[in-house]
Amino acid sequence: LDLAPAGACFTRGSCVDLITANISGQVCICEPGWEGTKEFNYWVGGEYAEQSSCHYPPQPILACYILATTTSWLAVVVKAYASYAHKRSRLHDNLAILSLVSYSLGCTYRVAKPETALFGHDVAFTFFVGNGFGLILAAEKVSFLRYMYSFVRHNEWSSSKVEVRINQYRDIERYALPADIVITQIIWLICFVEMKTALVLF
C-alpha cells in the first residue's frame, strides 16, 4: 500500500505549463474520464479553478445520482403511503417526507443538469440538498422525543422526575426546532457570499 502523497493534479492527471497574456503557471491535463470540479470549492476563484486537480469522475457520479433519484422518489412514495395508511399526520412524518422530497428534487435536478448543478454554485441544487439535510435532522429530533416518551411510559424505572425532564426537553425543542431550520438556511446560503461574510455568519 503506497501512502505517498499524490501530485498537484492527483493521480489521474499531469501538470503542464501555461503561459498566456494574463496568466503564467501550471494547469492539469486529466486522463479520459476524469476532470476537476468547482463543486464544494465555494471560494476558489479564477478562470482555471476547475483544473485544480483531476479527482472527479463525472460518469460514475452521474450514475450514482440516477440511482439516488430512483430510490429517493420511491422512498417518498413508501413514506407517504405508510403515513396515509396509518392515518398519521405527525410532525416527524411530515418533516421526513419534506426531507425526502427535497433530496429527490435535488437528485432529479442534478441528473437534468449534471455540469452546472453543483453544490455551492447552483442556488437551486444547493437549496434542495441543504434543506433535505436540515429537515431530516429536525425529523430525527422529533422522533427521538417521541421515542423517549414511549420509553419512559413503558418502563418500571420511570418516575415523575424523568417525565419532568422529558417535558423540559420538549419545551426547549419547541424553540430549537425553528432555530435549526433557520440555521440550515444560513449554512447553504454562506456558499454564495464572500469568505469574510461567511465566517461572520457561521
XYZ file of C-alpha atoms in Angstrom:
202
model
C 0.000 0.000 0.000
C 1.565 3.240 -1.161
C 0.665 6.141 1.128
C 2.859 8.690 -0.608
C 1.045 11.978 -1.336
C -0.401 12.445 -4.805
C 0.809 15.160 -7.117
C -0.818 18.542 -7.599
C -3.115 17.059 -10.249
C -3.942 13.960 -8.201
C -3.117 10.538 -9.683
C -5.254 10.973 -12.792
C -3.613 13.979 -14.370
C -0.376 15.718 -15.195
C 0.738 19.314 -14.811
C 1.642 21.362 -17.871
C 2.943 24.890 -18.137
C 0.505 27.527 -19.279
C 1.626 30.905 -20.476
C -0.872 33.463 -21.745
C -1.067 37.220 -21.895
C -2.593 37.368 -18.405
C -1.614 34.111 -16.681
C 1.632 32.262 -16.250
C 1.549 28.987 -14.331
C 0.536 25.341 -14.494
C -2.760 23.596 -15.196
C -3.835 19.964 -15.017
C -4.409 17.813 -18.059
C -6.658 14.954 -16.936
C -6.886 11.387 -18.166
C -10.039 10.389 -20.091
C -12.975 10.007 -17.715
C -11.511 12.320 -15.088
C -11.722 16.054 -14.573
C -11.644 18.804 -11.985
C -14.785 20.289 -10.491
C -15.820 23.524 -8.797
C -18.205 21.648 -6.515
C -17.564 22.376 -2.824
C -14.934 24.936 -3.879
C -17.085 27.799 -2.694
C -14.424 30.487 -2.594
C -11.975 29.281 -5.224
C -11.895 31.848 -7.975
C -10.054 32.209 -11.211
C -10.595 31.040 -14.733
C -8.846 27.709 -14.100
C -10.463 26.785 -10.772
C -11.941 23.616 -12.292
C -8.481 22.417 -13.306
C -7.096 22.382 -9.762
C -6.885 18.568 -9.786
C -8.150 15.510 -11.655
C -10.140 13.840 -8.893
C -13.710 13.852 -10.242
C -15.144 11.017 -12.428
C -18.324 12.582 -13.916
C -19.931 9.460 -15.373
C -19.866 7.289 -12.199
C -21.065 10.290 -10.181
C -23.957 10.799 -12.608
C -24.839 7.098 -12.355
C -24.972 7.438 -8.556
C -27.325 10.403 -8.864
C -29.576 8.474 -11.252
C -29.740 5.646 -8.710
C -30.339 8.145 -5.900
C -33.145 9.789 -7.893
C -34.943 6.471 -8.325
C -34.562 5.328 -4.732
C -35.374 8.705 -3.184
C -38.642 9.115 -5.097
C -39.510 5.517 -4.184
C -38.834 6.386 -0.543
C -41.180 9.384 -0.841
C -43.983 7.157 -2.127
C -43.422 4.490 0.543
C -43.218 7.017 3.384
C -46.271 8.953 2.210
C -48.291 5.748 1.765
C -47.291 4.465 5.216
C -48.312 7.755 6.783
C -51.646 7.768 4.924
C -52.384 4.080 5.553
C -51.920 4.516 9.289
C -53.828 7.815 9.196
C -50.896 9.625 10.737
C -50.168 13.295 10.395
C -47.316 13.639 12.836
C -44.655 16.286 12.693
C -41.945 13.639 12.368
C -43.616 12.063 9.322
C -44.219 15.424 7.650
C -40.629 16.545 8.171
C -39.285 13.231 6.893
C -41.438 13.416 3.759
C -40.383 17.018 3.101
C -36.751 15.996 3.514
C -37.118 13.113 1.057
C -38.904 15.353 -1.443
C -36.121 17.925 -1.159
C -33.437 15.291 -1.723
C -35.425 13.819 -4.631
C -35.801 17.196 -6.322
C -32.105 17.845 -5.857
C -31.125 14.495 -7.388
C -33.529 14.968 -10.286
C -32.174 18.455 -10.914
C -28.602 17.142 -10.835
C -29.410 14.442 -13.382
C -31.047 17.042 -15.655
C -28.085 19.446 -15.375
C -25.028 17.404 -14.363
C -22.487 20.001 -15.487
C -23.983 23.063 -13.803
C -25.988 21.723 -10.828
C -23.075 21.879 -8.384
C -23.294 22.350 -4.626
C -22.130 25.819 -3.701
C -22.550 27.181 -7.227
C -26.110 26.410 -8.311
C -28.676 28.011 -5.996
C -31.498 25.519 -6.637
C -29.363 22.392 -6.170
C -27.696 23.787 -3.050
C -31.108 24.741 -1.638
C -32.563 21.262 -2.198
C -29.595 19.407 -0.698
C -29.168 21.810 2.218
C -32.816 21.692 3.210
C -33.022 17.939 2.735
C -30.192 17.563 5.246
C -31.667 20.094 7.670
C -35.180 18.668 7.579
C -34.072 15.103 8.221
C -32.091 16.264 11.269
C -35.213 18.031 12.544
C -37.265 14.875 11.933
C -34.763 12.813 13.921
C -35.033 15.179 16.889
C -38.820 14.899 16.885
C -38.603 11.126 16.536
C -36.157 10.910 19.454
C -38.514 12.903 21.672
C -41.418 10.642 20.746
C -39.257 7.583 21.473
C -38.329 8.927 24.908
C -41.994 9.486 25.783
C -42.830 5.919 24.803
C -39.785 4.556 26.620
C -40.491 6.165 29.981
C -44.161 5.220 29.900
C -43.461 1.512 29.489
C -40.596 1.031 31.926
C -40.698 0.363 35.639
C -37.793 2.702 36.423
C -39.685 5.691 35.050
C -40.615 8.332 37.603
C -42.198 11.745 37.769
C -38.739 13.321 37.723
C -37.900 11.608 34.450
C -41.156 12.775 32.889
C -40.438 16.318 34.068
C -37.057 16.201 32.324
C -38.667 14.936 29.129
C -41.228 17.722 29.241
C -38.469 20.263 29.752
C -36.637 18.880 26.733
C -39.858 19.111 24.718
C -40.282 22.765 25.694
C -36.733 23.513 24.614
C -37.258 21.779 21.280
C -40.278 23.961 20.546
C -37.846 26.828 20.136
C -34.824 24.851 18.969
C -36.622 23.245 16.029
C -37.451 26.516 14.224
C -33.940 27.749 15.073
C -32.453 24.652 13.410
C -34.422 25.355 10.236
C -33.139 28.939 10.192
C -29.548 27.816 10.776
C -29.910 25.349 7.898
C -30.726 28.243 5.575
C -27.635 30.114 6.750
C -25.424 27.078 6.151
C -26.341 26.738 2.480
C -26.521 30.482 1.873
C -22.931 31.058 3.007
C -21.796 29.240 -0.136
C -22.823 32.298 -2.155
C -21.203 35.078 -0.135
C -17.611 36.179 0.298
C -15.437 34.238 2.710
C -15.278 37.053 5.286
C -19.062 37.308 5.373
C -19.408 33.517 5.589
C -17.084 33.396 8.609
C -19.211 36.026 10.364
C -22.485 34.192 9.622
C -21.157 30.787 10.581
